[in-house]
Short mmCIF file of C-alpha atoms in Angstrom, two decimals:
data_model
loop_
_atom_site.label_atom_id
_atom_site.label_comp_id
_atom_site.label_asym_id
_atom_site.label_seq_id
_atom_site.Cartn_x
_atom_site.Cartn_y
_atom_site.Cartn_z
CA MET M 83 -50.93 13.01 12.50
CA ASP M 84 -52.77 16.17 13.16
CA ILE M 85 -52.30 18.84 10.31
CA LEU M 86 -53.65 22.37 10.45
CA TYR M 87 -54.13 23.29 6.68
CA GLY M 88 -54.58 26.90 5.96
CA VAL M 89 -56.01 28.03 2.71
CA ASN M 90 -56.16 31.68 1.25
CA ALA M 91 -59.50 31.92 -0.22
CA THR M 92 -58.94 35.23 -1.94
CA GLY M 93 -58.35 33.39 -5.17
CA ASP M 94 -59.95 30.08 -6.61
CA GLY M 95 -56.42 28.68 -7.19
CA HIS M 96 -55.73 28.10 -3.53
CA THR M 97 -58.83 26.41 -2.87
CA SER M 98 -58.57 24.25 -6.14
CA ARG M 99 -55.09 23.18 -4.95
CA ALA M 100 -56.44 22.06 -1.48
CA ARG M 101 -59.19 20.12 -3.19
CA THR M 102 -56.39 18.29 -5.16
CA LEU M 103 -53.81 17.76 -2.22
CA SER M 104 -56.15 16.90 0.47
CA PRO M 105 -57.33 13.33 -0.66
CA HIS M 106 -53.82 12.32 -1.22
CA LEU M 107 -52.84 13.46 2.33
CA LYS M 108 -55.83 11.50 3.71
CA ARG M 109 -54.77 8.33 2.01
CA LYS M 110 -51.46 8.22 3.70
CA GLY M 111 -52.63 6.81 7.07
CA ASP M 112 -54.02 8.18 10.28
CA ILE M 113 -54.21 11.92 9.07
CA ASP M 114 -56.50 14.28 10.72
CA LEU M 115 -56.91 17.50 8.73
CA THR M 116 -58.22 20.81 10.34
CA TYR M 117 -58.88 23.36 7.49
CA LEU M 118 -58.73 27.05 8.02
CA PHE M 119 -59.81 29.29 5.26
CA SER M 120 -59.53 32.97 5.18
CA GLY M 121 -59.85 36.08 2.78
CA ARG M 122 -63.58 35.88 1.83
CA VAL M 123 -66.95 36.92 3.45
CA ALA M 124 -69.09 34.10 4.45
CA HIS M 125 -71.65 33.96 1.62
CA GLU M 126 -68.81 33.73 -0.94
CA TYR M 127 -67.75 30.26 0.13
CA LYS M 128 -69.27 27.80 -2.33
CA ASP M 129 -68.88 23.97 -2.86
CA MET M 130 -66.99 23.42 0.38
CA GLY M 131 -68.19 19.81 0.96
CA ALA M 132 -64.46 18.67 0.44
CA PHE M 133 -63.53 20.47 3.61
CA PRO M 134 -65.72 19.15 6.52
CA ASP M 135 -65.93 21.34 9.53
CA TYR M 136 -63.76 23.91 8.20
CA GLN M 137 -63.04 27.09 10.09
CA ARG M 138 -63.40 30.57 8.63
CA ARG M 139 -61.37 33.65 9.51
CA ASN M 140 -61.40 37.01 8.05
CA GLY M 141 -57.77 37.18 7.35
CA LEU M 142 -56.34 39.74 4.93
CA ILE M 143 -57.57 40.75 1.28
CA LEU M 144 -56.60 42.85 -1.65
CA VAL M 145 -59.31 45.20 -2.60
CA GLN M 146 -60.09 45.41 -6.39
CA LYS M 147 -61.82 48.07 -8.35
CA ASP M 148 -62.64 48.01 -11.94
CA GLY M 149 -60.51 44.83 -12.36
CA LYS M 150 -57.44 46.49 -10.77
CA ILE M 151 -55.75 46.42 -7.31
CA ASP M 152 -57.02 49.43 -5.34
CA THR M 153 -53.95 50.23 -3.43
CA TRP M 154 -55.56 52.81 -1.21
CA GLY M 155 -58.74 50.75 -0.53
CA THR M 156 -56.47 47.80 0.42
CA VAL M 157 -54.54 49.89 2.94
CA LYS M 158 -57.83 51.13 4.38
CA GLU M 159 -59.31 47.70 4.59
CA THR M 160 -56.06 46.24 6.25
CA LEU M 161 -56.10 49.09 8.93
CA PHE M 162 -59.82 49.71 9.58
CA GLY M 163 -61.92 47.18 7.65
CA GLU M 164 -63.29 43.74 8.54
CA HIS M 165 -60.03 42.11 7.36
CA ASN M 166 -57.72 44.18 9.57
CA LEU M 167 -54.33 43.24 10.99
CA CYS M 168 -55.54 43.66 14.69
CA ARG M 169 -58.15 41.01 14.13
CA MET M 170 -55.82 38.87 12.17
CA PHE M 171 -53.12 38.67 14.96
CA CYS M 172 -56.00 37.93 17.49
CA ASP M 173 -56.67 34.95 15.17
CA VAL M 174 -53.05 34.04 15.22
CA ALA M 175 -52.91 34.12 18.96
CA GLY M 176 -55.85 31.67 19.06
CA VAL M 177 -54.16 28.84 17.15
CA LYS M 178 -53.06 26.39 19.81
CA SER M 179 -49.64 24.81 18.63
CA SER M 180 -50.26 21.88 20.94
CA ASP M 181 -53.13 20.69 18.89
CA TYR M 182 -51.25 20.03 15.78
CA ASP M 183 -48.11 18.16 14.69
CA CYS M 184 -47.67 20.48 11.72
CA VAL M 185 -49.00 23.22 9.61
CA VAL M 186 -49.53 23.17 5.91
CA THR M 187 -50.39 26.68 4.52
CA ASP M 188 -51.29 27.75 1.04
CA PHE M 189 -50.25 31.47 1.36
CA GLU M 190 -52.85 31.81 4.22
CA PRO M 191 -51.57 34.47 6.61
CA ILE M 192 -53.02 33.40 9.91
CA THR M 193 -51.68 29.90 9.81
CA SER M 194 -48.49 31.27 8.37
CA TYR M 195 -47.85 33.86 11.13
CA ALA M 196 -48.88 31.22 13.80
CA ALA M 197 -46.41 28.58 12.39
CA ARG M 198 -43.51 31.15 12.16
CA LEU M 199 -44.14 32.94 15.51
CA LYS M 200 -44.86 29.74 17.61
CA ARG M 201 -42.18 27.81 15.91
CA MET M 202 -44.55 25.03 14.61
CA PRO M 203 -43.23 22.59 12.22
CA HIS M 204 -44.72 23.77 8.81
CA ILE M 205 -44.39 24.07 5.09
CA GLY M 206 -45.94 26.66 2.70
CA ILE M 207 -47.03 25.39 -0.67
CA ALA M 208 -48.11 28.05 -3.17
CA HIS M 209 -47.37 29.65 -6.51
CA GLN M 210 -46.65 32.90 -4.67
CA TYR M 211 -43.69 31.36 -2.66
CA SER M 212 -41.84 31.25 -5.83
CA PHE M 213 -41.50 34.99 -5.81
CA ARG M 214 -39.58 34.82 -2.58
CA HIS M 215 -36.61 33.33 -4.63
CA SER M 216 -34.31 35.30 -6.97
CA LEU M 217 -36.02 34.53 -10.26
CA PRO M 218 -34.92 36.42 -13.47
CA ALA M 219 -35.41 40.12 -12.80
CA GLU M 220 -38.26 40.79 -15.12
CA LEU M 221 -40.27 38.03 -13.43
CA ASN M 222 -39.88 39.13 -9.84
CA PRO M 223 -39.96 42.83 -9.06
CA TRP M 224 -39.20 43.79 -5.47
CA ARG M 225 -42.74 44.73 -4.66
CA LEU M 226 -43.79 41.15 -5.41
CA ARG M 227 -41.05 39.73 -3.23
CA LEU M 228 -41.95 41.98 -0.40
CA GLY M 229 -45.75 41.38 -0.59
CA ALA M 230 -45.24 37.47 -0.72
CA THR M 231 -43.02 37.62 2.41
CA LEU M 232 -45.30 39.86 4.47
CA MET M 233 -48.43 37.84 3.59
CA SER M 234 -46.98 34.51 4.37
CA PRO M 235 -43.63 34.76 6.22
CA VAL M 236 -43.11 30.92 6.66
CA LYS M 237 -39.46 29.73 6.74
CA ASN M 238 -40.05 26.52 4.96
CA HIS M 239 -41.86 26.68 1.75
CA PHE M 240 -41.97 25.27 -1.85
CA GLY M 241 -42.96 27.74 -4.54
CA LEU M 242 -44.85 26.32 -7.71
CA HIS M 243 -44.05 27.39 -11.11
CA TRP M 244 -43.79 26.21 -14.69
CA ASP M 245 -39.88 26.09 -14.27
CA SER M 246 -37.73 25.44 -11.14
CA PHE M 247 -35.33 28.12 -12.08
CA GLY M 248 -32.86 26.20 -9.83
CA LYS M 249 -34.69 27.09 -6.58
CA ASP M 250 -37.05 25.39 -4.16
CA ILE M 251 -39.94 25.37 -6.72
CA LEU M 252 -42.16 22.44 -7.72
CA PRO M 253 -44.34 21.88 -10.73
CA PRO M 254 -47.94 22.96 -10.57
CA ILE M 255 -50.49 20.98 -8.40
CA PHE M 256 -53.75 20.39 -10.10
CA LYS M 257 -56.19 17.66 -10.81
CA ALA M 258 -55.37 16.21 -14.03
CA PRO M 259 -57.71 17.72 -16.67
CA LEU M 260 -60.04 15.85 -18.87
CA GLU M 261 -58.64 15.10 -22.19
CA GLY M 262 -60.68 14.85 -25.45
CA GLN M 263 -60.65 15.20 -29.10
CA ILE M 264 -59.50 18.82 -30.19
CA GLU M 265 -62.14 20.89 -32.02
CA ARG M 266 -60.02 22.92 -34.06
CA GLY M 267 -62.25 25.99 -34.44
CA MET M 268 -63.26 26.04 -30.78
CA ILE M 269 -61.50 28.69 -28.62
CA LEU M 270 -62.27 28.95 -24.79
CA VAL M 271 -62.29 32.33 -23.21
CA TYR M 272 -62.35 33.31 -19.53
CA LEU M 273 -61.59 36.78 -18.77
CA GLY M 274 -63.40 37.38 -15.61
CA HIS M 275 -61.76 40.72 -14.72
CA GLU M 276 -62.70 42.23 -18.18
CA GLU M 277 -65.99 43.79 -19.24
CA LEU M 278 -68.08 41.27 -21.27
CA SER M 279 -68.96 44.05 -23.93
CA ASP M 280 -65.22 44.45 -24.49
CA ILE M 281 -64.61 40.87 -24.92
CA ARG M 282 -67.46 40.56 -27.47
CA ALA M 283 -66.07 43.52 -29.37
CA MET M 284 -62.62 41.92 -29.40
CA LEU M 285 -63.69 38.52 -30.76
CA ARG M 286 -66.47 39.45 -33.27
CA PRO M 287 -64.12 39.91 -36.23
CA PHE M 288 -62.89 36.33 -36.00
CA THR M 289 -66.33 34.62 -35.69
CA ASN M 290 -66.57 33.55 -39.40
CA GLN M 291 -63.63 31.19 -38.67
CA TYR M 292 -63.87 30.40 -34.97
CA GLU M 293 -66.30 29.51 -32.37
CA PHE M 294 -65.66 31.27 -29.05
CA HIS M 295 -66.92 29.84 -25.72
CA ILE M 296 -66.99 32.76 -23.27
CA TYR M 297 -67.41 32.15 -19.61
CA HIS M 298 -68.14 35.34 -17.43
CA LYS M 299 -69.90 36.08 -14.15
CA ASP M 300 -72.13 38.65 -15.95
CA ILE M 301 -73.19 36.31 -18.69
CA GLY M 302 -76.89 36.73 -17.76
CA GLU M 303 -76.90 40.15 -19.45
CA TYR M 304 -76.40 38.30 -22.77
CA ASP M 305 -78.79 35.34 -22.41
CA ASP M 306 -80.88 36.58 -25.31
CA CYS M 307 -77.88 37.56 -27.74
CA ARG M 308 -77.47 35.41 -30.79
CA ASP M 309 -74.00 36.33 -32.03
CA PRO M 310 -72.84 33.86 -34.51
CA GLY M 311 -69.53 32.42 -33.38
CA LEU M 312 -69.91 33.67 -29.74
CA VAL M 313 -71.25 31.16 -27.25
CA TYR M 314 -72.05 32.75 -23.80
CA LYS M 315 -71.91 30.49 -20.79
CA PRO M 316 -72.43 31.18 -17.07
CA LYS M 317 -69.41 30.61 -14.71
CA SER M 318 -69.20 26.88 -14.10
CA SER M 319 -65.99 25.04 -13.18
CA ILE M 320 -67.32 21.69 -14.34
CA ALA M 321 -68.65 22.92 -17.83
CA PHE M 322 -65.36 24.88 -18.18
CA LYS M 323 -63.16 21.79 -17.65
CA GLN M 324 -65.36 20.01 -20.17
CA ASP M 325 -64.65 22.65 -22.81
CA MET M 326 -61.05 22.83 -22.01
CA ALA M 327 -60.70 19.12 -22.92
CA HIS M 328 -61.84 19.93 -26.51
CA CYS M 329 -60.66 23.45 -27.14
CA ALA M 330 -57.90 24.40 -29.51
CA GLY M 331 -56.81 27.31 -27.28
CA LEU M 332 -57.53 29.52 -24.22
CA ILE M 333 -57.67 33.20 -23.86
CA THR M 334 -57.62 34.04 -20.12
CA ASN M 335 -56.17 36.32 -17.40
CA ALA M 336 -52.84 35.48 -16.25
CA GLY M 337 -53.48 33.35 -13.33
CA PHE M 338 -51.69 30.04 -12.60
CA VAL M 339 -53.94 27.10 -12.30
CA SER M 340 -55.95 27.30 -15.66
CA PRO M 341 -52.68 28.15 -17.74
CA SER M 342 -50.99 25.17 -16.19
CA GLU M 343 -53.82 22.83 -17.08
CA VAL M 344 -53.85 24.16 -20.73
CA LEU M 345 -50.01 23.60 -21.00
CA HIS M 346 -50.44 20.02 -19.65
CA LEU M 347 -53.03 19.37 -22.40
CA GLY M 348 -50.97 21.03 -25.10
CA ARG M 349 -53.33 23.81 -26.27
CA LYS M 350 -52.44 27.33 -27.37
CA LEU M 351 -52.50 30.00 -24.58
CA LEU M 352 -53.07 33.71 -24.69
CA VAL M 353 -53.12 35.63 -21.44
CA LYS M 354 -53.94 39.22 -20.41
CA PRO M 355 -52.67 40.06 -16.89
CA VAL M 356 -55.18 41.98 -14.67
CA ASP M 357 -54.25 45.67 -14.58
CA GLY M 358 -52.35 46.38 -11.31
CA GLN M 359 -51.90 42.80 -10.29
CA ILE M 360 -48.06 42.47 -10.40
CA GLU M 361 -48.30 38.65 -9.82
CA GLN M 362 -50.23 38.26 -12.95
CA VAL M 363 -47.77 40.49 -14.84
CA SER M 364 -45.00 38.25 -13.74
CA ASN M 365 -46.91 35.10 -14.75
CA ALA M 366 -47.39 36.52 -18.22
CA ARG M 367 -43.78 37.53 -18.53
CA ALA M 368 -42.78 33.96 -17.42
CA LEU M 369 -44.96 32.37 -20.12
CA GLU M 370 -43.15 34.56 -22.62
CA TYR M 371 -39.72 33.93 -21.17
CA LEU M 372 -40.17 30.05 -21.24
CA GLY M 373 -41.86 30.27 -24.72
CA TYR M 374 -45.11 28.77 -23.37
CA GLY M 375 -47.65 31.16 -24.56
CA ARG M 376 -48.49 34.71 -25.87
CA VAL M 377 -49.33 37.92 -23.76
CA MET M 378 -51.39 40.99 -24.46
CA ASP M 379 -51.22 43.84 -21.93
CA ARG M 380 -54.67 45.13 -23.12
CA LEU M 381 -57.48 43.48 -25.12
CA ASP M 382 -55.96 43.67 -28.61
CA ILE M 383 -57.57 42.56 -31.80
CA ASN M 384 -54.24 42.37 -33.52
CA ILE M 385 -52.47 40.17 -30.97
CA VAL M 386 -55.61 37.95 -30.93
CA ARG M 387 -55.42 37.67 -34.88
CA ASP M 388 -51.74 36.68 -34.86
CA TRP M 389 -52.16 34.14 -31.96
CA LEU M 390 -55.20 32.55 -33.81
CA ASP M 391 -52.88 32.17 -36.90
CA GLU M 392 -50.08 30.42 -34.87
CA PRO M 393 -50.12 26.73 -35.61
CA ARG M 394 -47.91 25.72 -32.61
CA ALA M 395 -48.33 25.28 -28.92
CA ALA M 396 -46.25 24.20 -25.90
CA LYS M 397 -47.15 20.80 -24.28
CA VAL M 398 -45.80 20.43 -20.73
CA ARG M 399 -46.69 17.13 -19.14
CA PHE M 400 -46.42 17.65 -15.35
CA PRO M 401 -46.10 14.77 -13.00
CA ASN M 402 -48.50 13.95 -10.15
CA VAL M 403 -47.12 16.46 -7.70
CA ALA M 404 -49.81 15.96 -5.19
CA GLU M 405 -49.10 12.32 -4.67
CA ALA M 406 -45.36 12.82 -4.23
CA LEU M 407 -45.74 15.89 -2.03
CA SER M 408 -48.22 14.34 0.28
CA GLU M 409 -45.82 11.44 0.92
CA TRP M 410 -43.05 14.02 1.65
CA ILE M 411 -45.29 15.90 4.12
CA VAL M 412 -46.20 12.90 6.08
CA LYS M 413 -42.50 11.84 6.60
CA GLY M 414 -42.23 15.35 8.23
CA ASP M 415 -38.58 16.12 7.28
CA PHE M 416 -39.22 19.50 5.77
CA ASP M 417 -35.53 20.25 5.50
CA ASP M 418 -34.96 17.39 2.89
CA LYS M 419 -36.14 19.02 -0.26
CA GLU M 420 -33.60 18.07 -2.87
CA ARG M 421 -34.70 14.56 -3.76
CA LEU M 422 -38.40 15.60 -4.08
CA LYS M 423 -37.48 18.60 -6.46
CA ARG M 424 -35.31 16.45 -8.58
CA ASP M 425 -37.81 13.56 -9.05
CA LEU M 426 -40.60 15.87 -9.89
CA TRP M 427 -38.63 17.96 -12.30
CA CYS M 428 -37.18 14.86 -14.04
CA GLY M 429 -40.77 13.59 -14.43
CA THR M 430 -41.84 16.87 -16.32
CA GLU M 431 -41.89 16.44 -20.20
CA VAL M 432 -41.68 19.61 -22.44
CA HIS M 433 -42.62 19.53 -26.06
CA ARG M 434 -42.35 22.79 -27.73
CA VAL M 435 -43.61 22.22 -31.30
CA LEU M 436 -47.08 20.61 -31.29
CA LYS M 437 -49.33 21.41 -34.12
CA VAL M 438 -52.92 22.26 -33.03
#
């Protein structure tokens, strides 16, 4: 079975999900995976050993400035930049439908448009597809629905979310995180879109009781700092996962993968959505709606204080979605979704009162 696997590389979550799902697909028999990544410049692709001979295309991107979506910058890039619509549709035309039995796309626009326009058997699998459904209004503004549809207009898709909301939505896909003994005073912090000096100022009032392990891309500026209770660490996915196994809670932006992992472990969760990213705002509201975490719309000492004093956390044990989904993909009947949804959500266990 020849599968074209498209991955949107604008966010780490898509690539992380591909790393998790691909080995399960390969174990299902005679499977030949061709990977197509788009959304980053060439030098930003790191640790790609899991994707041999992957293809790289420009695709489309969202331009960010000062931690916010730059709407005008995104429009200019889409029309006139390296990641423009004309080039993208040339790449769509270059996809040969006869070379593949099906397309799996993780919100990647080139493979999405190719599958839809050339009527190739396909399935979209990503968190963003959940926004194409009629979720509770506060979780799904019209701009988010429209953006998700324009970026990846596939007909067949599964959204991924922390609840099914009665739609074609599956639980999150992620590699089961390491589990270890909780260090009750240890709080993990990853706010990659915030200024490191602002994070430092927010946390210093609590360092007499807690030790904050702070991951950030600019950590080199603080290599020589010796702030009691603040441990500065350069960005590293391996070290981050190791710390997550022992932390009592996580303060992070309102992405999807890291909050999913923390919920699976049953640790406290406080999220701050990136300004201007309506997807992150929706994620934050969903955590509140489901009672799975706390939200701060800006770096707020008072909210951090209340959250640190909170003795409870949600624990949501998600099943092995990658294994069940890979079996379903190989069968190739993409219209038969009900049993897969039912089995996976029946295998999800929610514990709302867990002392940490």
